[in-house]
Short mmCIF file of C-alpha atoms and ligand atoms in Angstrom, two decimals:
data_model
loop_
_atom_site.label_atom_id
_atom_site.label_comp_id
_atom_site.label_asym_id
_atom_site.label_seq_id
_atom_site.Cartn_x
_atom_site.Cartn_y
_atom_site.Cartn_z
CA MET A 1250 151.03 45.31 175.09
CA LEU A 1251 153.39 46.48 177.90
CA VAL A 1252 156.65 45.59 176.11
CA GLN A 1253 157.50 44.89 172.58
CA PRO A 1254 157.10 41.29 171.29
CA HIS A 1255 159.96 38.97 171.91
CA LEU A 1256 160.94 38.13 168.28
CA PHE A 1257 162.94 34.81 167.79
CA ILE A 1258 161.82 33.90 164.34
CA PRO A 1259 164.43 33.46 161.63
CA GLY A 1260 163.45 36.54 159.86
CA PRO A 1261 162.33 39.24 160.11
CA THR A 1262 164.83 39.76 162.76
CA ASN A 1263 165.17 42.33 165.67
CA ILE A 1264 166.02 45.83 164.36
CA PRO A 1265 168.68 47.78 166.32
CA GLU A 1266 167.32 51.13 167.47
CA PRO A 1267 169.88 53.19 165.55
CA VAL A 1268 168.66 51.45 162.38
CA ARG A 1269 165.00 52.06 163.18
CA MET A 1270 165.62 55.59 163.90
CA ALA A 1271 167.72 55.99 160.71
CA MET A 1272 164.62 54.95 158.65
CA ASN A 1273 162.41 57.63 160.52
CA LEU A 1274 162.94 60.48 158.13
CA PRO A 1275 160.97 62.54 155.61
CA MET A 1276 160.67 61.25 152.04
CA GLU A 1277 163.40 62.41 149.96
CA ASP A 1278 164.23 63.12 146.27
CA MET A 1279 165.75 59.93 144.79
CA ARG A 1280 166.76 61.88 141.59
CA SER A 1281 168.43 64.70 143.51
CA PRO A 1282 172.05 65.38 142.34
CA GLU A 1283 173.06 64.57 145.91
CA PHE A 1284 171.59 61.06 145.94
CA PRO A 1285 174.52 59.23 144.27
CA LYS A 1286 176.86 60.46 147.14
CA PHE A 1287 174.63 58.32 149.42
CA THR A 1288 173.97 55.25 147.14
CA LEU A 1289 177.43 54.73 145.56
CA PRO A 1290 179.12 53.95 148.89
CA LEU A 1291 176.26 51.60 149.87
CA PHE A 1292 177.08 49.44 146.90
CA GLU A 1293 180.76 49.44 147.70
CA ASP A 1294 180.11 48.60 151.37
CA LEU A 1295 177.84 45.68 150.55
CA LYS A 1296 180.58 44.08 148.57
CA LYS A 1297 182.73 43.87 151.73
CA VAL A 1298 179.94 41.95 153.41
CA PHE A 1299 179.89 39.43 150.65
CA LYS A 1300 183.75 39.37 150.58
CA MET A 1301 183.73 39.75 146.74
CA LYS A 1302 186.94 40.13 144.70
CA ASP A 1303 185.11 41.49 141.64
CA GLY A 1304 181.47 42.04 140.32
CA ARG A 1305 178.70 44.17 141.78
CA VAL A 1306 175.79 44.15 144.07
CA PHE A 1307 172.05 44.82 142.98
CA ILE A 1308 169.47 46.18 145.44
CA PHE A 1309 165.83 45.34 144.39
CA PRO A 1310 162.83 46.69 146.16
CA SER A 1311 161.64 43.09 146.68
CA SER A 1312 162.02 40.15 149.23
CA GLY A 1313 164.76 37.75 148.82
CA THR A 1314 162.65 35.66 146.56
CA GLY A 1315 162.93 38.42 143.85
CA ALA A 1316 166.79 38.15 144.03
CA TRP A 1317 166.36 34.27 143.43
CA GLU A 1318 164.43 35.06 140.38
CA SER A 1319 166.77 37.85 139.14
CA ALA A 1320 169.86 35.48 139.41
CA ILE A 1321 168.23 32.92 137.27
CA GLU A 1322 166.62 35.04 134.59
CA ASN A 1323 169.79 37.20 134.00
CA THR A 1324 172.35 34.60 133.72
CA LEU A 1325 170.72 31.31 132.51
CA THR A 1326 168.21 30.49 129.63
CA VAL A 1327 165.20 28.33 129.17
CA GLY A 1328 166.16 24.81 128.77
CA ASP A 1329 169.48 25.11 130.65
CA LYS A 1330 170.54 22.07 132.64
CA VAL A 1331 171.25 23.04 136.42
CA LEU A 1332 172.32 20.89 139.40
CA MET A 1333 170.25 21.51 142.41
CA SER A 1334 169.56 19.96 145.86
CA SER A 1335 166.50 19.99 148.09
CA PHE A 1336 166.50 19.29 151.78
CA GLY A 1337 164.14 21.87 153.29
CA GLN A 1338 161.48 24.17 152.53
CA PHE A 1339 163.63 27.01 151.13
CA SER A 1340 165.89 24.78 149.04
CA HIS A 1341 162.68 23.03 147.75
CA LEU A 1342 161.14 26.45 146.68
CA TRP A 1343 164.20 27.49 144.88
CA VAL A 1344 164.00 24.11 142.86
CA ASP A 1345 160.34 24.88 142.35
CA MET A 1346 161.24 28.27 140.88
CA ALA A 1347 163.76 26.95 138.60
CA ASN A 1348 161.38 24.46 137.30
CA ARG A 1349 158.70 27.12 136.66
CA MET A 1350 161.17 29.37 134.92
CA GLY A 1351 162.05 26.48 132.52
CA LEU A 1352 165.29 25.19 133.70
CA LYS A 1353 166.03 21.37 133.47
CA VAL A 1354 166.76 20.60 137.08
CA ILE A 1355 168.94 17.64 137.95
CA LEU A 1356 167.77 17.17 141.52
CA CYS A 1357 169.39 15.81 144.54
CA ASP A 1358 166.44 15.07 146.81
CA GLU A 1359 168.13 14.87 150.29
CA GLU A 1360 166.83 13.92 153.69
CA TRP A 1361 165.59 16.98 155.67
CA GLY A 1362 168.24 17.62 158.32
CA THR A 1363 171.09 17.09 155.91
CA GLY A 1364 172.44 19.71 153.35
CA VAL A 1365 174.18 20.09 150.00
CA PRO A 1366 175.42 16.42 149.17
CA LEU A 1367 179.09 17.08 147.94
CA ASP A 1368 179.71 13.43 146.96
CA LYS A 1369 176.59 13.44 144.67
CA TYR A 1370 177.50 16.84 143.19
CA ALA A 1371 180.92 15.46 142.49
CA ASP A 1372 179.75 12.41 140.74
CA VAL A 1373 177.13 14.42 138.62
CA LEU A 1374 179.86 16.99 137.57
CA ALA A 1375 182.42 14.45 136.94
CA LYS A 1376 180.05 12.73 134.45
CA ASP A 1377 179.15 16.01 132.67
CA THR A 1378 182.11 16.07 130.44
CA ASP A 1379 180.24 18.08 127.75
CA HIS A 1380 179.57 20.78 130.42
CA GLU A 1381 175.75 20.62 129.76
CA ILE A 1382 175.23 21.82 133.38
CA LYS A 1383 175.13 25.53 133.22
CA ALA A 1384 174.76 26.29 136.97
CA VAL A 1385 175.18 24.54 140.37
CA PHE A 1386 172.92 25.75 143.10
CA ALA A 1387 173.43 25.51 146.81
CA THR A 1388 171.41 26.77 149.71
CA HIS A 1389 174.00 28.02 152.22
CA ASN A 1390 171.74 28.00 155.30
CA GLU A 1391 168.40 26.00 155.08
CA THR A 1392 166.17 28.07 157.45
CA ALA A 1393 163.53 25.43 157.72
CA THR A 1394 165.83 22.70 159.25
CA GLY A 1395 168.57 24.76 160.79
CA VAL A 1396 171.25 23.24 158.33
CA THR A 1397 174.40 25.05 157.07
CA SER A 1398 176.14 23.66 154.02
CA ASP A 1399 179.81 23.77 152.88
CA ILE A 1400 179.87 26.28 150.05
CA ALA A 1401 183.72 26.03 149.96
CA GLY A 1402 183.12 22.37 149.55
CA VAL A 1403 181.00 22.96 146.48
CA ARG A 1404 183.60 25.03 145.01
CA LYS A 1405 186.17 22.18 145.64
CA VAL A 1406 184.03 19.56 143.99
CA MET A 1407 183.48 21.95 140.92
CA ASP A 1408 187.26 22.68 140.64
CA ALA A 1409 188.03 18.92 140.94
CA ALA A 1410 185.71 18.24 138.01
CA ASN A 1411 187.19 21.22 136.18
CA HIS A 1412 183.70 22.27 135.61
CA PRO A 1413 182.86 25.88 134.27
CA ALA A 1414 179.27 26.08 135.55
CA LEU A 1415 178.07 29.10 137.50
CA LEU A 1416 177.86 28.71 141.41
CA MET A 1417 174.50 30.16 142.65
CA VAL A 1418 174.08 30.43 146.37
CA ASP A 1419 171.17 31.18 148.55
CA GLY A 1420 172.48 33.21 151.46
CA VAL A 1421 169.36 34.82 152.60
CA SER A 1422 169.73 33.55 156.20
CA SER A 1423 173.44 33.43 156.29
CA VAL A 1424 174.96 36.59 154.64
CA ALA A 1425 176.05 39.12 157.31
CA SER A 1426 175.64 36.34 160.00
CA LEU A 1427 177.66 33.38 158.72
CA ASP A 1428 180.97 33.74 156.73
CA MET A 1429 180.27 34.20 153.05
CA GLN A 1430 183.41 34.40 150.90
CA MET A 1431 182.12 35.01 147.49
CA GLY A 1432 185.61 35.82 146.07
CA ALA A 1433 187.56 32.95 147.69
CA TRP A 1434 184.75 30.43 147.04
CA GLY A 1435 184.02 31.55 143.56
CA VAL A 1436 180.41 32.15 144.03
CA ASP A 1437 178.78 33.89 141.05
CA CYS A 1438 175.40 34.82 142.27
CA CYS A 1439 174.62 35.18 146.00
CA VAL A 1440 171.09 35.93 146.99
CA SER A 1441 170.29 37.80 150.26
CA GLY A 1442 167.48 39.92 151.68
CA SER A 1443 167.11 42.73 154.07
CA GLN A 1444 165.23 41.13 156.92
CA LYS A 1445 167.67 38.51 158.13
CA GLY A 1446 171.38 39.19 158.87
CA PHE A 1447 171.00 42.80 157.64
CA MET A 1448 168.66 43.49 160.60
CA LEU A 1449 166.24 45.66 158.52
CA PRO A 1450 162.62 45.42 157.64
CA THR A 1451 161.63 43.12 154.62
CA GLY A 1452 161.78 44.88 151.40
CA LEU A 1453 165.27 44.71 149.84
CA GLY A 1454 166.33 41.85 147.70
CA ILE A 1455 170.10 42.03 147.69
CA LEU A 1456 171.89 40.04 144.94
CA ALA A 1457 175.61 39.99 144.69
CA VAL A 1458 177.20 38.87 141.37
CA SER A 1459 180.65 38.07 140.07
CA ASP A 1460 182.29 39.30 136.96
CA LYS A 1461 181.68 35.85 135.51
CA ALA A 1462 177.98 35.96 136.20
CA LEU A 1463 177.90 39.49 134.54
CA GLU A 1464 179.69 37.92 131.50
CA ALA A 1465 177.11 35.17 131.41
CA ASN A 1466 174.43 37.86 131.48
CA LYS A 1467 175.86 39.45 128.37
CA ALA A 1468 176.50 36.20 126.44
CA GLN A 1469 173.00 34.83 127.39
CA GLN A 1470 171.43 33.20 124.27
CA PRO A 1471 168.48 33.43 123.90
CA ARG A 1472 167.74 35.98 126.63
CA MET A 1473 165.17 35.05 129.24
CA ASN A 1474 162.31 37.46 129.64
CA ARG A 1475 162.86 40.05 132.26
CA CYS A 1476 161.90 43.47 133.18
CA PHE A 1477 161.63 44.44 136.82
CA PHE A 1478 164.71 42.40 137.81
CA SER A 1479 166.84 43.08 134.74
CA PHE A 1480 170.43 43.45 135.39
CA GLU A 1481 171.08 45.78 132.37
CA ASP A 1482 168.46 48.43 133.53
CA MET A 1483 169.93 48.30 137.01
CA ILE A 1484 173.62 48.70 135.76
CA LYS A 1485 172.71 51.59 133.49
CA THR A 1486 171.20 53.61 136.34
CA ASN A 1487 173.17 52.27 139.35
CA ASP A 1488 176.55 53.20 137.70
CA LEU A 1489 175.40 56.74 138.11
CA GLY A 1490 174.03 56.29 141.63
CA PHE A 1491 170.39 56.06 140.64
CA PHE A 1492 167.72 53.32 140.17
CA PRO A 1493 165.45 52.29 137.15
CA TYR A 1494 162.50 52.82 139.33
CA THR A 1495 161.57 54.21 142.73
CA PRO A 1496 164.10 52.79 145.25
CA ALA A 1497 162.95 52.10 148.94
CA THR A 1498 164.69 55.12 150.24
CA GLN A 1499 163.94 54.61 153.84
CA LEU A 1500 165.19 51.03 153.79
CA LEU A 1501 168.39 52.31 152.08
CA ARG A 1502 168.92 54.72 154.84
CA GLY A 1503 168.35 51.84 157.29
CA LEU A 1504 170.89 49.83 155.19
CA ARG A 1505 173.44 52.59 155.57
CA THR A 1506 173.22 52.40 159.38
CA SER A 1507 173.16 48.61 159.41
CA LEU A 1508 176.37 48.42 157.30
CA ASP A 1509 177.92 50.98 159.61
CA MET A 1510 177.02 48.77 162.55
CA ILE A 1511 178.29 45.66 160.87
CA ALA A 1512 181.57 47.41 159.95
CA GLU A 1513 181.96 48.66 163.68
CA GLU A 1514 181.44 45.21 165.25
CA GLY A 1515 183.57 43.60 162.47
CA LEU A 1516 182.38 40.58 160.28
CA GLU A 1517 184.67 38.10 162.11
CA ASN A 1518 183.34 39.29 165.55
CA ILE A 1519 179.65 38.93 164.17
CA PHE A 1520 180.31 35.41 163.03
CA ALA A 1521 181.81 34.57 166.52
CA ARG A 1522 178.84 36.13 168.22
CA HIS A 1523 176.29 34.10 166.00
CA HIS A 1524 178.28 30.79 166.83
CA ARG A 1525 178.32 31.71 170.62
CA MET A 1526 174.46 32.42 170.60
CA ALA A 1527 173.82 29.15 168.60
CA GLU A 1528 176.01 27.22 170.99
CA GLY A 1529 173.93 28.47 174.00
CA VAL A 1530 170.88 27.37 172.33
CA ARG A 1531 172.31 23.87 171.56
CA LYS A 1532 173.33 23.55 175.18
CA ALA A 1533 169.88 24.09 176.24
CA VAL A 1534 168.50 21.67 173.68
CA ASP A 1535 170.85 19.00 174.93
CA ALA A 1536 169.82 19.77 178.48
CA TRP A 1537 166.18 19.43 177.71
CA GLY A 1538 166.93 15.95 176.12
CA LEU A 1539 165.53 17.10 172.76
CA LYS A 1540 167.09 16.73 169.32
CA LEU A 1541 167.88 19.11 166.54
CA CYS A 1542 166.50 18.50 163.13
CA ALA A 1543 170.10 18.96 161.75
CA LYS A 1544 171.29 15.29 161.68
CA GLU A 1545 175.02 15.81 162.54
CA PRO A 1546 177.21 18.59 164.06
CA LYS A 1547 178.71 19.34 160.72
CA TRP A 1548 175.27 20.59 159.59
CA HIS A 1549 174.53 22.73 162.74
CA SER A 1550 173.44 26.24 161.74
CA ASP A 1551 174.59 29.22 163.78
CA THR A 1552 171.70 31.31 162.67
CA VAL A 1553 168.64 29.16 163.37
CA SER A 1554 167.94 25.85 165.33
CA ALA A 1555 165.01 23.64 164.36
CA ILE A 1556 164.17 21.52 167.37
CA TYR A 1557 162.11 18.26 167.37
CA VAL A 1558 159.45 17.97 170.26
CA PRO A 1559 158.51 14.46 171.49
CA GLU A 1560 156.33 12.54 169.23
CA ASP A 1561 153.14 12.77 171.12
CA ILE A 1562 153.42 16.56 171.25
CA ASP A 1563 152.44 19.09 168.43
CA SER A 1564 155.05 21.64 167.97
CA ALA A 1565 152.59 24.25 166.57
CA GLU A 1566 150.91 24.13 169.99
CA VAL A 1567 154.31 25.01 171.68
CA VAL A 1568 154.69 27.88 169.32
CA LYS A 1569 151.23 29.11 169.92
CA THR A 1570 151.51 28.84 173.69
CA ALA A 1571 154.77 30.79 173.55
CA TYR A 1572 153.06 33.49 171.46
CA TYR A 1573 149.77 33.78 173.56
CA ARG A 1574 151.12 33.27 176.99
CA TYR A 1575 154.58 34.77 176.99
CA ASN A 1576 154.63 37.17 174.02
CA VAL A 1577 157.47 35.14 172.50
CA SER A 1578 157.49 34.46 168.80
CA LEU A 1579 159.19 31.21 167.65
CA GLY A 1580 159.35 29.83 164.16
CA VAL A 1581 156.85 27.07 163.23
CA GLY A 1582 157.73 23.86 161.52
CA LEU A 1583 157.26 24.19 157.67
CA THR A 1584 155.59 21.54 155.57
CA LYS A 1585 157.27 18.18 155.97
CA VAL A 1586 158.29 19.00 159.63
CA ALA A 1587 155.07 20.88 160.51
CA GLY A 1588 153.91 19.89 163.96
CA LYS A 1589 157.28 18.13 164.55
CA VAL A 1590 159.82 20.92 165.04
CA PHE A 1591 159.65 24.47 166.26
CA ARG A 1592 162.44 26.97 165.46
CA ILE A 1593 164.54 29.44 167.38
CA GLY A 1594 165.93 32.23 165.21
CA HIS A 1595 169.27 33.30 166.58
CA LEU A 1596 170.52 35.77 163.95
CA GLY A 1597 170.87 39.49 163.72
CA ALA A 1598 170.95 41.82 166.73
CA LEU A 1599 171.02 39.41 169.65
CA ASP A 1600 173.07 39.00 172.80
CA GLU A 1601 173.20 36.49 175.64
CA VAL A 1602 170.46 38.03 177.68
CA MET A 1603 168.11 37.90 174.74
CA ILE A 1604 168.85 34.31 174.01
CA GLY A 1605 168.39 33.56 177.72
CA GLY A 1606 164.94 35.14 177.37
CA ALA A 1607 164.05 33.16 174.39
CA LEU A 1608 165.10 29.87 176.06
CA PHE A 1609 163.18 30.91 179.22
CA GLY A 1610 160.04 31.40 177.15
CA VAL A 1611 160.60 28.09 175.26
CA GLU A 1612 160.85 26.12 178.60
CA MET A 1613 157.67 27.55 179.89
CA ALA A 1614 155.87 26.86 176.63
CA LEU A 1615 157.29 23.27 176.44
CA ARG A 1616 156.22 22.51 179.89
CA ASP A 1617 152.79 24.02 179.38
CA CYS A 1618 152.31 21.76 176.41
CA GLY A 1619 153.20 18.59 178.49
CA VAL A 1620 156.84 18.12 177.45
CA ASP A 1621 158.64 16.44 180.31
CA ILE A 1622 161.59 19.00 181.03
CA ARG A 1623 162.79 20.55 184.15
CA LEU A 1624 162.39 24.30 184.22
CA GLY A 1625 165.69 25.92 184.30
CA SER A 1626 167.56 23.03 182.79
CA GLY A 1627 168.02 24.60 179.30
CA THR A 1628 168.49 28.24 180.54
CA GLY A 1629 170.83 26.91 183.19
CA ALA A 1630 172.99 25.04 180.63
CA ALA A 1631 173.10 28.13 178.40
CA ALA A 1632 173.91 30.40 181.32
CA GLN A 1633 176.67 28.12 182.44
CA TYR A 1634 178.09 28.18 178.85
CA PHE A 1635 177.83 31.99 178.58
CA SER A 1636 179.29 32.62 181.98
CA GLU A 1637 182.20 30.18 181.58
CA THR A 1638 183.25 31.89 178.34
CA ALA A 1639 182.09 35.38 179.51
CA THR A 1640 185.27 37.26 178.20
CA LYS A 1641 183.88 36.66 174.77
CA SER A 1642 180.62 38.19 175.74
CA ALA A 1643 178.68 39.61 172.67
CA ASN A 1644 177.63 42.95 173.96
CA SER A 1645 180.07 43.62 176.84
CA ARG A 1646 181.66 47.02 177.59
CA ASP A 1647 185.29 47.65 178.16
CA ASP A 1648 185.59 46.06 181.64
CA SER A 1649 188.88 47.53 182.90
CA ASN A 1650 186.95 49.16 185.67
CA LEU A 1651 185.13 46.05 186.68
CA LYS A 1652 187.44 44.91 189.53
CA ALA A 1653 188.32 48.38 190.61
CA ALA A 1654 184.75 49.42 191.16
C1 PLP B 2303 163.91 33.79 154.06
C2 PLP B 2303 164.51 32.98 153.05
C3 PLP B 2303 164.16 33.04 151.79
C4 PLP B 2303 163.00 33.75 151.18
O1 PLP B 2303 163.27 35.17 151.38
P1 PLP B 2303 162.00 36.22 151.27
O2 PLP B 2303 162.72 37.41 151.64
O3 PLP B 2303 161.05 35.74 152.31
O4 PLP B 2303 161.51 36.21 149.87
C5 PLP B 2303 164.88 32.14 150.89
N1 PLP B 2303 165.80 31.53 151.29
C6 PLP B 2303 166.19 31.31 152.66
C7 PLP B 2303 167.22 30.44 152.85
C8 PLP B 2303 165.49 32.06 153.47
O5 PLP B 2303 165.85 31.96 154.81
#
């Protein structure tokens, strides 16, 4: 392969060179007396990304799914009632996990392309005057459909009902790309992983928890079985800068560099860049005459777009064509929308030219598969948008010499 594959799936995302280089180092002694000097600031800097006002962050050598599990088994107990909603493959899988772990799920089964139903949550919570519901779950960004939900809104309806339940949020494809304000929104457990907004390989399950979640952990009666994902074991060793078992040291070195890059760009700039990249993609989708899976603008995700192909076309063929002919990886449609949508992941280390490349590949693949679009229409619309708003360019240098030169 002459050049590296062009990766536009919604995780794993592209790894910046400094992050990749930071992971290329000899194995190190994870029990050395120097190790805590490296790990303790990692925990502190992660808290800034989640905008926490209290609590702590756990880093498991797992994928995000492990952090999902840890959040449940450390704060809830078998038979607990929880309020959840399903509107895509990832929110569906968390519901499935909760059922399998013995929680009693009150489920809002929503149309794919929509998100967390605030009205229904408000109704259910208002009726739960005995506070039998122990936790409210929300998937911040549904990666299967490209839908972002309003977590501040979930907090509002919980407060309006004066409801003391824990608020559990899946932020795997949002944290470090979309604004996540755990402190201000009163989020108690926020799940993430290394291979999306954090721009790392898969392998770290990152779980941020509030003081309230830590109290629930202590008060839990009876305790759910747990071992690998136990908060208590982690806390005992993490407080000293160590881990209860072998940590993924190279990934932690990569995380150090990723957090430094995030701090350097600045969270608000990162969110603005993601919005800009997403807008470019949405301009292209409009120009192609295609529709997003997200039903309304309020659901639009700035990290991933799921795009319907015309009914007589198989979206899996579009994804395959892009892969084999143009070395471009796109996301396939999952389960309910398999064959109907393809996805462009636009999160992590990306700029305008990379998005342009993705759209260029998509246009050719769509045309090759018989979709009636004009080549250049989508890329042109995105270029026009990017160029008209170029002062906000994602990767631009100081341009004071541009005119002089
Ligand atoms: C990717 C993803 C997951 C699963 O994470 P893994 O790291 O694959 O275990 C869960 N939820 C959402 C929203 C995701 O995007």
